[in-house]
Coordinates of N, CA, C and O in Angstrom, one line a residue:
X1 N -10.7 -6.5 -18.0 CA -9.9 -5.4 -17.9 C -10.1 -4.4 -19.0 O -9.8 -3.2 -18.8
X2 N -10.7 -4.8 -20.4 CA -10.4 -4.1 -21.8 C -11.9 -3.5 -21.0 O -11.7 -2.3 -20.8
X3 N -13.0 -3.9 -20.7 CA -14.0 -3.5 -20.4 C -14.4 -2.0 -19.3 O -15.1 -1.1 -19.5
X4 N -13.5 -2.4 -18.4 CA -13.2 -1.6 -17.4 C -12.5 -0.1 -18.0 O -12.9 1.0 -17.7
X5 N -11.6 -0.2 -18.8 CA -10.7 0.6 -19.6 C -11.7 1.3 -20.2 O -12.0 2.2 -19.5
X6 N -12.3 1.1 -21.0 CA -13.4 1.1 -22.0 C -14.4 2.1 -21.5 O -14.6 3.2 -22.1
X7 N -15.1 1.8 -20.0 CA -16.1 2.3 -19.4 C -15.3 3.3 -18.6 O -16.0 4.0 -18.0
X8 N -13.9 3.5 -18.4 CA -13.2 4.7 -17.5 C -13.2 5.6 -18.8 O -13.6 6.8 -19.0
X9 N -12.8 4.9 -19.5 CA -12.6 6.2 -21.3 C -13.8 7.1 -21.7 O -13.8 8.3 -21.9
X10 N -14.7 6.2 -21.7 CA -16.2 6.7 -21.9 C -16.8 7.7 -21.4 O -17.4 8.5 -22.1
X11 N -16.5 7.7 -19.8 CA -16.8 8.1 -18.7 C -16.2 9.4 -19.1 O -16.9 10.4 -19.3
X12 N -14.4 9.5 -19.3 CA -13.8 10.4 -19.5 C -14.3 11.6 -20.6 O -14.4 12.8 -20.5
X13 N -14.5 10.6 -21.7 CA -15.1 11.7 -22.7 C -16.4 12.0 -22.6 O -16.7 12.8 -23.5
X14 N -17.2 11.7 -21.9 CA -18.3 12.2 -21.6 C -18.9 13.5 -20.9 O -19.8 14.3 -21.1
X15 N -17.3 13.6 -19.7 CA -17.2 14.5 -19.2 C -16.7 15.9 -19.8 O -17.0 17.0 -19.5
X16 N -15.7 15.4 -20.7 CA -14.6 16.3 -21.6 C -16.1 17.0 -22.3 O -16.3 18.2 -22.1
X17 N -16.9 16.3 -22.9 CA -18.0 17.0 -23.8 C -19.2 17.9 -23.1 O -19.7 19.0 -23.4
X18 N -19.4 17.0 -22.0 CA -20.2 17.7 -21.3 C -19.5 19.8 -20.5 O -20.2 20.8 -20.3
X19 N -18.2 19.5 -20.4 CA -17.9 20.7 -20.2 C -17.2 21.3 -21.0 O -16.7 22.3 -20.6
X20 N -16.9 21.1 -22.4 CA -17.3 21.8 -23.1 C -18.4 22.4 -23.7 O -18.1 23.5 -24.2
X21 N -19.5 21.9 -23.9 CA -20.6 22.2 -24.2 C -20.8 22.9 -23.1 O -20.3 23.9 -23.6
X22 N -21.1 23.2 -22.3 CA -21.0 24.1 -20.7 C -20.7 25.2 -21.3 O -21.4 26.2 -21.3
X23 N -19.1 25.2 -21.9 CA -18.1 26.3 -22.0 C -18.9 27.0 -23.7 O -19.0 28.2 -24.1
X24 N -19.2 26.2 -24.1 CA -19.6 26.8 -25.7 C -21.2 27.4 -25.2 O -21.8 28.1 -26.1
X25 N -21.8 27.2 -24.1 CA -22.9 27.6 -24.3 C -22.8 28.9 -23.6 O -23.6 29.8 -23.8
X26 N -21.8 29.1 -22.7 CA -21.6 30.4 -21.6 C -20.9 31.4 -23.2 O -21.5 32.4 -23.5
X27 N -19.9 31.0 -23.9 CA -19.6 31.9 -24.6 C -20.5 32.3 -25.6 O -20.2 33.5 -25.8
X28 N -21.5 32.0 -26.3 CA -22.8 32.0 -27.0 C -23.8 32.7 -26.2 O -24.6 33.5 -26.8
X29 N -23.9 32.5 -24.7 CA -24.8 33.7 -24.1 C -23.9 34.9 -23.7 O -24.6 35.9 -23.6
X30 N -22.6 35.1 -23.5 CA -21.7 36.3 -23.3 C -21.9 36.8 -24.7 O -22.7 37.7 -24.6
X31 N -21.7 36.6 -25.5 CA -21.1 37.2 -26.6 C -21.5 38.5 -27.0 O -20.9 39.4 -27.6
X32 N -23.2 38.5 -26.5 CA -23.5 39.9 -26.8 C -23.6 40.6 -25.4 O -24.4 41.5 -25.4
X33 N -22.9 40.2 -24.1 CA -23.5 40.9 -22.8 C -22.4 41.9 -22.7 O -21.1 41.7 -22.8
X34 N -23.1 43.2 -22.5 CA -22.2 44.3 -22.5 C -22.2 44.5 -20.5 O -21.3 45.2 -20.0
X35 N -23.3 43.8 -19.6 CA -23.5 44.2 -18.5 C -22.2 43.5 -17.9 O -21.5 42.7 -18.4
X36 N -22.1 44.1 -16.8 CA -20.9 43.0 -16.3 C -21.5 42.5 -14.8 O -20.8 42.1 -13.8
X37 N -23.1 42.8 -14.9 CA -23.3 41.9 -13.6 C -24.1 40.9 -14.3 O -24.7 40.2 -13.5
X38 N -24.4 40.7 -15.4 CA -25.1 39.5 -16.4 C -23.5 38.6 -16.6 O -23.5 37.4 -16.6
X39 N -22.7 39.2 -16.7 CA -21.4 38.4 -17.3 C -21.3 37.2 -16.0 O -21.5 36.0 -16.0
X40 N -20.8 38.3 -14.8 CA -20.7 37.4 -13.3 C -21.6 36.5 -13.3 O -21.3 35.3 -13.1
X41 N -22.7 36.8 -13.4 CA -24.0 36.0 -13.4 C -23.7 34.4 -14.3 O -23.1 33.3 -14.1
X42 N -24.2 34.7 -15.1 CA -23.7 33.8 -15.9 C -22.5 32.7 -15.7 O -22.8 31.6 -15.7
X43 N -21.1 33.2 -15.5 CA -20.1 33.2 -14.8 C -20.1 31.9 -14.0 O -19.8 30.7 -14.3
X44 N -20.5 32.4 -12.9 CA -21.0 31.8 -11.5 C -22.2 30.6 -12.0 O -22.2 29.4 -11.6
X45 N -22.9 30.9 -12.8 CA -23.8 29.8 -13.2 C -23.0 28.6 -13.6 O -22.9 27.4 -13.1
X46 N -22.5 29.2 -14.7 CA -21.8 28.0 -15.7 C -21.1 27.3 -14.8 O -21.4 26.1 -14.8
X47 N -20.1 27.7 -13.7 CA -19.1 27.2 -12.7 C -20.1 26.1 -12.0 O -19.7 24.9 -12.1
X48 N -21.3 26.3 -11.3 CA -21.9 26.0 -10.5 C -22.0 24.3 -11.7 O -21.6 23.2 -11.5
X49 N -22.7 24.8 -12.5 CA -22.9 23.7 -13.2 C -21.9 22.6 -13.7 O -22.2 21.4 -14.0
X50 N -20.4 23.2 -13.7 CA -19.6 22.0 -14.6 C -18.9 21.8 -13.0 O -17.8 21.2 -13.1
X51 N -19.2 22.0 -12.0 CA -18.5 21.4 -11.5 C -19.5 21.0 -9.6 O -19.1 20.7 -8.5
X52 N -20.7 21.1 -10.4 CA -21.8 20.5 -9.5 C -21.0 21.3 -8.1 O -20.6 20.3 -7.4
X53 N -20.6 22.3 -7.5 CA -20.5 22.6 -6.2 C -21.9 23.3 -5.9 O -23.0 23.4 -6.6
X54 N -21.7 23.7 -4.7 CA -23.2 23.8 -3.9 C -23.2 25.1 -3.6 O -24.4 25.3 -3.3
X55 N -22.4 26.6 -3.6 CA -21.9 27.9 -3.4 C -20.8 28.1 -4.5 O -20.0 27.3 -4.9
X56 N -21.2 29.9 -5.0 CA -20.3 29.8 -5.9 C -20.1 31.4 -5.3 O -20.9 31.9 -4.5
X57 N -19.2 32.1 -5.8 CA -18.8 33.6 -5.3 C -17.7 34.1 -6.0 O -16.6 33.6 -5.9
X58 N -18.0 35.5 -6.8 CA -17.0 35.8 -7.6 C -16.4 36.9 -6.7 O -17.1 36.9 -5.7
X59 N -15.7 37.6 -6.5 CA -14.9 38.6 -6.0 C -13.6 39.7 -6.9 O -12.7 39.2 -7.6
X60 N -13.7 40.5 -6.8 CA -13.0 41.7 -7.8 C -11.4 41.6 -6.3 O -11.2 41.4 -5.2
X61 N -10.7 41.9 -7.5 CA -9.3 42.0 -6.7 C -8.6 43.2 -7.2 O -8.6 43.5 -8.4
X62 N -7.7 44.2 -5.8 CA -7.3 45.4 -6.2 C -5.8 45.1 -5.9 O -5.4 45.4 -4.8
X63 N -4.8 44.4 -7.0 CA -3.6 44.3 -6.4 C -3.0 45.2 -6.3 O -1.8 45.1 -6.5
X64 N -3.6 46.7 -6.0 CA -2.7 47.3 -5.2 C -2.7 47.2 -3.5 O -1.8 47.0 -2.7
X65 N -3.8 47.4 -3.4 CA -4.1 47.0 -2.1 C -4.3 45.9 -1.4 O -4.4 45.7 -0.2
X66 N -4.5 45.0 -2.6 CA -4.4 43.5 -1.8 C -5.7 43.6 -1.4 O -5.5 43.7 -0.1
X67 N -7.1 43.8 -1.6 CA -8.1 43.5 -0.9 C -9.1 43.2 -1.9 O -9.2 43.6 -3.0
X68 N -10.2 42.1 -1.1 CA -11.0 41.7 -2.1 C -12.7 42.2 -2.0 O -13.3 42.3 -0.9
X69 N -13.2 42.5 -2.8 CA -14.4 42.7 -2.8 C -15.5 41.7 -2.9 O -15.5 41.2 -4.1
X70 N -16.2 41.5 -2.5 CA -17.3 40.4 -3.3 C -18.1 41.2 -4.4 O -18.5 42.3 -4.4
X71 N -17.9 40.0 -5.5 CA -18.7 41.4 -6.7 C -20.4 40.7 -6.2 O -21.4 41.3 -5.7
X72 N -20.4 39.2 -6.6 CA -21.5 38.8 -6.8 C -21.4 37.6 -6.2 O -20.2 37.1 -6.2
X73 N -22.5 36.7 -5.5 CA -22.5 35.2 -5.1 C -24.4 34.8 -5.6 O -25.4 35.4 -6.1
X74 N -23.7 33.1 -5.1 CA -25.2 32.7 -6.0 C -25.0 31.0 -5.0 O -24.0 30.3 -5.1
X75 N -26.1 30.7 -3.9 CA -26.6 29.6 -3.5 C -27.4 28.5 -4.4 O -28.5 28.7 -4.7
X76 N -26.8 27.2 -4.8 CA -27.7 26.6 -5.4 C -28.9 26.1 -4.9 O -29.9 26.4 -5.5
X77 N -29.1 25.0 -3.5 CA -29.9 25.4 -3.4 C -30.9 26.6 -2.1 O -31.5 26.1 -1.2
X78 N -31.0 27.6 -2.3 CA -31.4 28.8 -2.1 C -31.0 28.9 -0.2 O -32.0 29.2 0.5
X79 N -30.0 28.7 0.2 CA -29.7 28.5 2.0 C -28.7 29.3 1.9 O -28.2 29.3 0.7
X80 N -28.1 30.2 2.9 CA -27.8 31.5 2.6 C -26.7 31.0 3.6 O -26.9 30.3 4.7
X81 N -25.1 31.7 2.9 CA -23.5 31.5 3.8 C -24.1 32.2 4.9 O -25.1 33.0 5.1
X82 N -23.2 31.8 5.5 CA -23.1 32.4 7.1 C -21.8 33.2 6.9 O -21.1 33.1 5.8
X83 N -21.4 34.3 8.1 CA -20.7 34.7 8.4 C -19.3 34.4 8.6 O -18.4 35.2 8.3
X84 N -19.1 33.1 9.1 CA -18.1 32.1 9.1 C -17.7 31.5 7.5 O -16.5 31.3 7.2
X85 N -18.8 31.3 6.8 CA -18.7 30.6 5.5 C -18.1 31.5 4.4 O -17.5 31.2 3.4
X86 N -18.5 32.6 4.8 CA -17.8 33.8 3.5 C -16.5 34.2 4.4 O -15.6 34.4 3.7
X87 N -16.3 34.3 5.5 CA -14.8 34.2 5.7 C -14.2 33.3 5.2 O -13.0 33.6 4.9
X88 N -14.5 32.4 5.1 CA -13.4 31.1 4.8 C -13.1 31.6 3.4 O -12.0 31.7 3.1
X89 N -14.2 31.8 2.6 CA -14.1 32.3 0.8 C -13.4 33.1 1.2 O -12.2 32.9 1.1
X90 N -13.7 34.0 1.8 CA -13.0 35.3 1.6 C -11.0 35.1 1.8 O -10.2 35.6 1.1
X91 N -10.6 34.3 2.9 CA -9.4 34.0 3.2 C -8.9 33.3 1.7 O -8.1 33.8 0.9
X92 N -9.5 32.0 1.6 CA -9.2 31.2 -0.1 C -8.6 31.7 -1.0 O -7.4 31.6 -1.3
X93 N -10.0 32.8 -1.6 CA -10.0 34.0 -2.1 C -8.6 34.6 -2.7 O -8.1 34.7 -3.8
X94 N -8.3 35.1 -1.5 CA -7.2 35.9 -1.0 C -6.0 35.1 -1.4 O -5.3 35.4 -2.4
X95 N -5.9 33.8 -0.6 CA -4.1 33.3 -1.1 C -4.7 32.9 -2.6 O -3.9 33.4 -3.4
X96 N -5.7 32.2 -3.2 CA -5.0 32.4 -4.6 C -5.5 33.8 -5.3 O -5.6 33.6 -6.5
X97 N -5.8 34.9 -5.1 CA -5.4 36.0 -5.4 C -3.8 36.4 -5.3 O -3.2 36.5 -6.4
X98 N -3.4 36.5 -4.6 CA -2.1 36.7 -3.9 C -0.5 36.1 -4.8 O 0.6 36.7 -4.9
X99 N -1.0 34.7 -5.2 CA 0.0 33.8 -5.7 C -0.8 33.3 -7.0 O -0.6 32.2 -7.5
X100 N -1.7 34.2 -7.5 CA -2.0 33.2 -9.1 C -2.2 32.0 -9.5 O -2.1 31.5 -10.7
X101 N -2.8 31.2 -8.0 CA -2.9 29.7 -8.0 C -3.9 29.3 -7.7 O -4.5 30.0 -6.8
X102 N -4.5 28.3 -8.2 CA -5.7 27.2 -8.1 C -5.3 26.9 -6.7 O -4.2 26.5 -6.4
X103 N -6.8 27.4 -5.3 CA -6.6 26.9 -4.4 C -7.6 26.3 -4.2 O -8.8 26.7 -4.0
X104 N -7.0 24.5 -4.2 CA -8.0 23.7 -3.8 C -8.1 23.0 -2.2 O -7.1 22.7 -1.6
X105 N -8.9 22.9 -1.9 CA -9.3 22.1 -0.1 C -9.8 21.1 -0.2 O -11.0 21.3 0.0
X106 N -9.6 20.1 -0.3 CA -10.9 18.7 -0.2 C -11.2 18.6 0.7 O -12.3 18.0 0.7
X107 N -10.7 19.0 1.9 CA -11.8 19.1 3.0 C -11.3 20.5 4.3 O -10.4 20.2 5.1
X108 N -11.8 21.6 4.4 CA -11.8 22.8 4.7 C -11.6 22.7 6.0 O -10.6 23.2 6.6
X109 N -12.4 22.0 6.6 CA -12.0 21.7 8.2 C -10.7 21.3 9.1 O -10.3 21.4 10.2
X110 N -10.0 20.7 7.7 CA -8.5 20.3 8.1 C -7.3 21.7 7.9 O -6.3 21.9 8.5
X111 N -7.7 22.5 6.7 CA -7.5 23.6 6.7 C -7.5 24.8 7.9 O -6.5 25.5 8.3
X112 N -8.9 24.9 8.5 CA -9.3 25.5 8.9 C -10.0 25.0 9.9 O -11.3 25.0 10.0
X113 N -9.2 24.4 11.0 CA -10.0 23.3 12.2 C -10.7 24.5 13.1 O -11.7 24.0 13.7
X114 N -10.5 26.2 13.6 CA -11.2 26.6 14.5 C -12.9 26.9 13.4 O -13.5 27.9 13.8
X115 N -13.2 26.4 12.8 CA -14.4 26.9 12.0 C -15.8 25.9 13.0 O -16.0 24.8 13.4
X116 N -16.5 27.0 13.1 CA -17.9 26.3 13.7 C -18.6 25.8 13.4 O -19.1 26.4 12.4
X117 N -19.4 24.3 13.7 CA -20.0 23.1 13.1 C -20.9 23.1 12.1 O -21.0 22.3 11.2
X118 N -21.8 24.5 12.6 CA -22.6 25.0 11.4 C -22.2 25.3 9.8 O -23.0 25.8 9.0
X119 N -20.8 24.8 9.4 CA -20.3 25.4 8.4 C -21.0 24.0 7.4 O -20.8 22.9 7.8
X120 N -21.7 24.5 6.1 CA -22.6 23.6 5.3 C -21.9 23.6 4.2 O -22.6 23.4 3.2
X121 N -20.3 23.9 3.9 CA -19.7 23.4 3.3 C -18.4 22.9 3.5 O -17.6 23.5 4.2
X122 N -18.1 21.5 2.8 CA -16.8 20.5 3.1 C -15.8 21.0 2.1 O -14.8 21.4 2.7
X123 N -15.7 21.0 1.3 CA -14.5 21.2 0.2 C -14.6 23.1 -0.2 O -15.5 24.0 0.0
X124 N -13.5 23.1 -0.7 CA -13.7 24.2 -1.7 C -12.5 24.9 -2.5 O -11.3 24.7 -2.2
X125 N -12.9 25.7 -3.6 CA -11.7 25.9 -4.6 C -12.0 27.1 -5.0 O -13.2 27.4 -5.3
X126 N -10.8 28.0 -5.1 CA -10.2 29.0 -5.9 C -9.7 29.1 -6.7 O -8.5 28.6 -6.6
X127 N -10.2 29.9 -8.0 CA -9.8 30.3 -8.8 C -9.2 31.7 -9.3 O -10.2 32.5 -9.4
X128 N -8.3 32.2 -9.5 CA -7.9 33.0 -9.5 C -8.4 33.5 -11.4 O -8.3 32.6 -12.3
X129 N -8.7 34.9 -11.9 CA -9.0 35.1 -13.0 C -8.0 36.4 -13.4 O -7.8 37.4 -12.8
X130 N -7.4 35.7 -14.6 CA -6.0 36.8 -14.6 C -6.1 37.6 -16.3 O -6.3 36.9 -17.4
X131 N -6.0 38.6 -16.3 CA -5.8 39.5 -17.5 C -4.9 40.1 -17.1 O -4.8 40.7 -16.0
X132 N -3.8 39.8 -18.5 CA -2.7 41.2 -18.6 C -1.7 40.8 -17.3 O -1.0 41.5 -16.7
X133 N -1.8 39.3 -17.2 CA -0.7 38.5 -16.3 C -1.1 39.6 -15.1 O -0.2 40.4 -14.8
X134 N -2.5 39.8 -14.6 CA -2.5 40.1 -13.0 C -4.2 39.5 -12.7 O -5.3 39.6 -13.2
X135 N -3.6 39.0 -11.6 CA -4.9 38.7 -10.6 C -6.3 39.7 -11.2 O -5.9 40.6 -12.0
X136 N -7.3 39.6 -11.1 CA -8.2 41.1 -11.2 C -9.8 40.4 -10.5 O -10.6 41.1 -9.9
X137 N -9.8 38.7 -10.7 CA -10.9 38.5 -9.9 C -10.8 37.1 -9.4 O -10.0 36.3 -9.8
X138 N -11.7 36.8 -8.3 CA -11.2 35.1 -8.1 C -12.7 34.9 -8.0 O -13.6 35.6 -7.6
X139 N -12.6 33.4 -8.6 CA -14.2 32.6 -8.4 C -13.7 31.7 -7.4 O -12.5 31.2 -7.4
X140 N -14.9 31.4 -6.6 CA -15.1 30.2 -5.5 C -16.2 29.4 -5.3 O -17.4 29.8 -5.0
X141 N -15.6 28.1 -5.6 CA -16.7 27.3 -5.6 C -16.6 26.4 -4.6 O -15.6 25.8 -4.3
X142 N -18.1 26.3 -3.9 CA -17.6 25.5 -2.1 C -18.7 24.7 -2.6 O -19.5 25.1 -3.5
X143 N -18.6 23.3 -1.9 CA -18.9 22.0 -1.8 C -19.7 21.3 -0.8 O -19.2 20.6 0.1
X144 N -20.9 21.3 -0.9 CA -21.7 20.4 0.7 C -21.0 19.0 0.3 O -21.5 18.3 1.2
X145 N -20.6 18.6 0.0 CA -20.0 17.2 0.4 C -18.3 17.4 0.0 O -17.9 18.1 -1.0
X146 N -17.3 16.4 1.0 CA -16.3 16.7 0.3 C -15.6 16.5 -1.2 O -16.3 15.8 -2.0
X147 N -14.7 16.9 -1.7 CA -14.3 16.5 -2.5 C -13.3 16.2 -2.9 O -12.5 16.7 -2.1
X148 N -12.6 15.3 -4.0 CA -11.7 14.9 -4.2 C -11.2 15.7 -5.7 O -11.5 15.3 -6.9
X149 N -10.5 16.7 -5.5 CA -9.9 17.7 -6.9 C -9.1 16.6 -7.6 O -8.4 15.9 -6.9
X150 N -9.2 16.6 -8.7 CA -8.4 15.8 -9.9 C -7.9 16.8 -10.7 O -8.3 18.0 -10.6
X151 N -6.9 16.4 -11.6 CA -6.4 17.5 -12.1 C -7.0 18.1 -13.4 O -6.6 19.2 -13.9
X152 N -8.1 17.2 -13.8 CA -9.0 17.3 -14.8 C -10.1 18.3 -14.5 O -10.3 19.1 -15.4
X153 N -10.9 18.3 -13.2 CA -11.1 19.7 -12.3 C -10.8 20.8 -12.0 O -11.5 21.8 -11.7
X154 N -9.3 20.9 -12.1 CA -8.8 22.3 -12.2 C -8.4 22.6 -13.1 O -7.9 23.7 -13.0
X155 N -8.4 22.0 -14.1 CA -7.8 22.3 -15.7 C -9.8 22.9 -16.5 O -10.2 23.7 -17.3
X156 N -10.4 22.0 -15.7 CA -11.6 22.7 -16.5 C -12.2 24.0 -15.8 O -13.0 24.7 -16.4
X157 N -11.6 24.4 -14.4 CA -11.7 25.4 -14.3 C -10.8 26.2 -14.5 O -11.4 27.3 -14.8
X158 N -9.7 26.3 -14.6 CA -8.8 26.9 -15.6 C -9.3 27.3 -16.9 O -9.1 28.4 -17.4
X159 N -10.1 26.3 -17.5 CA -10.7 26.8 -18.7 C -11.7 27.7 -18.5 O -11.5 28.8 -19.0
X160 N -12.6 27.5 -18.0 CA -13.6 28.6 -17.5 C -12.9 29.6 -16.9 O -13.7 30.6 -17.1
X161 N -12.1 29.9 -16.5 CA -11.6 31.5 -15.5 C -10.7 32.1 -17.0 O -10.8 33.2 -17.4
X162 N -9.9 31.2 -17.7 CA -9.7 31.9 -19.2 C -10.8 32.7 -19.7 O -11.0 33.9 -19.7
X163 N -11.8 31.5 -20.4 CA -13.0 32.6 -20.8 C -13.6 33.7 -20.3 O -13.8 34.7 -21.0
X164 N -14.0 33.7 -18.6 CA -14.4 34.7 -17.9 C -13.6 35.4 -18.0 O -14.2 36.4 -18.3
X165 N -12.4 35.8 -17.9 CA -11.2 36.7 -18.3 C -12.0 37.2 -19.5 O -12.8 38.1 -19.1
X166 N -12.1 36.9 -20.5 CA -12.2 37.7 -21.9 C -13.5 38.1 -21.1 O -13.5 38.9 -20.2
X167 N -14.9 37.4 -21.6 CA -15.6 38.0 -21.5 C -16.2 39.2 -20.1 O -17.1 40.1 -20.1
X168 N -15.3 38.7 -19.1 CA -15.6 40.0 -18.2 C -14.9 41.9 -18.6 O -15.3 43.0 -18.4
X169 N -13.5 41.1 -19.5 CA -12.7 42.5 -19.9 C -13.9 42.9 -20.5 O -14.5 44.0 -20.1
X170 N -14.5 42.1 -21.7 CA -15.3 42.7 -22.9 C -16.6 44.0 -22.1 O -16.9 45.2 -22.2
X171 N -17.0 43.0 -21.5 CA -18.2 44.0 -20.9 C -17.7 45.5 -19.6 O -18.5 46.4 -19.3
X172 N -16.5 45.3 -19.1 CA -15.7 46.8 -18.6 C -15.7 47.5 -19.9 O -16.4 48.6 -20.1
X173 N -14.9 47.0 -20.9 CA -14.7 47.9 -22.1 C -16.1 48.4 -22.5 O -16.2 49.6 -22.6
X174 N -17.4 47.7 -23.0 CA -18.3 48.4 -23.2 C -18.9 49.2 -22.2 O -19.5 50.1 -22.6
X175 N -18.9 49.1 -20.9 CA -19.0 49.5 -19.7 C -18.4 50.8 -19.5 O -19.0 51.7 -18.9
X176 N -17.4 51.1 -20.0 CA -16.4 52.6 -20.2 C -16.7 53.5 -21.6 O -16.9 54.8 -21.7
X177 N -16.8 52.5 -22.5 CA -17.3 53.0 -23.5 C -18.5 53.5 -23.5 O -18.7 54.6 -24.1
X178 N -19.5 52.7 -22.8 CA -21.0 53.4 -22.5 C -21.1 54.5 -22.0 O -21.8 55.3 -22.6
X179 N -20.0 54.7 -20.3 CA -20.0 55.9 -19.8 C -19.2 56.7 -20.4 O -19.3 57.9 -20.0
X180 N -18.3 56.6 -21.1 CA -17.9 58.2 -22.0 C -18.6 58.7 -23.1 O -18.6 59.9 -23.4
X181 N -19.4 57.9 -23.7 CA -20.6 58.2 -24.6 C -21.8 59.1 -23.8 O -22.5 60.0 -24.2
X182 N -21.7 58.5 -22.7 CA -23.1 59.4 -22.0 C -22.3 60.3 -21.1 O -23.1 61.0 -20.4
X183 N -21.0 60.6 -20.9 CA -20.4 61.9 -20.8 C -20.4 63.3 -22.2 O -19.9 64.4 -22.0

């Protein structure tokens, strides 16, 4: 049993370091990105990486109008959403845009039973990214196999949609500052 304990702990902190180190290496390549489609980029990488999903998709949110934009997406391996597949993000998206909440699915089909068979992803999760206590962007990360969200999963994405908060404000602000300079 002490053995078992032992190798779940391990396990545990292995993970704890591995996405930190994730998180320390995305903040060390932001730090000097003034672009804010290198920031997304990036962004979307890191995500893809700490949390092994198979589709990732950032989206700009206009809480006046309640509507979402796709800023940027990124296929890992290189098989392109369908029309069905980015509606589903796009709906996700939307309720945790809407309510400020981690929307997770472990399995999307139960969610969303009229979806067509073609859909090549099982799970998926929303993150909502908040500056200045308002919505402003959501990341989505969808899943070719299902998944089982732990609370340790959305707390490390929580941590990543914090950082992306700062560093996406950072690169608008040089982004504004750039264009009043060249006004």
């Amino acid at each position: 049993i002490i053995s078992i304990e032992n190798a779940r702990l391990l396990e545990e902190l292995q993970y704890q370091i591995a996405t930190l180190t994730s998180l320390r290496e995305l903040s060390l390549t932001l730090s000097s990105a003034v672009n804010t489609d290198a920031v997304a980029n990036a962004v979307l990488r890191t995500a893809l990486s700490i949390s092994h999903g198979q589709y990732a998709a950032l989206f700009d949110y206009d809480p006046i109008t309640e509507q979402l934009i796709p800023l940027i997406g990124t296929e890992r391996n290189h098989s392109s959403t369908s029309i069905a597949e980015s509606n589903v993000m796009t709906k996700v998206a939307h309720m945790a845009a809407t309510n400020g909440e981690i929307q997770p699915f472990d399995h999307i089909r139960h969610a969303f039973p009229d979806l067509p068979e073609n859909i090549e992803f099982m799970s998926l999760i929303a993150v909502p990214i908040i500056r200045g206590n308002i919505v402003n962007e959501v990341l989505c990360i969808a899943y070719a196999e299902q998944q089982a969200f732990e609370s340790r999963d959305m707390n490390t994405l929580s941590l990543l949609a914090i950082q992306a908060a700062g560093h996406l404000e950072n690169s608008m602000l040089h982004e504004r500052i750039r264009d009043n300079n060249n006004r």
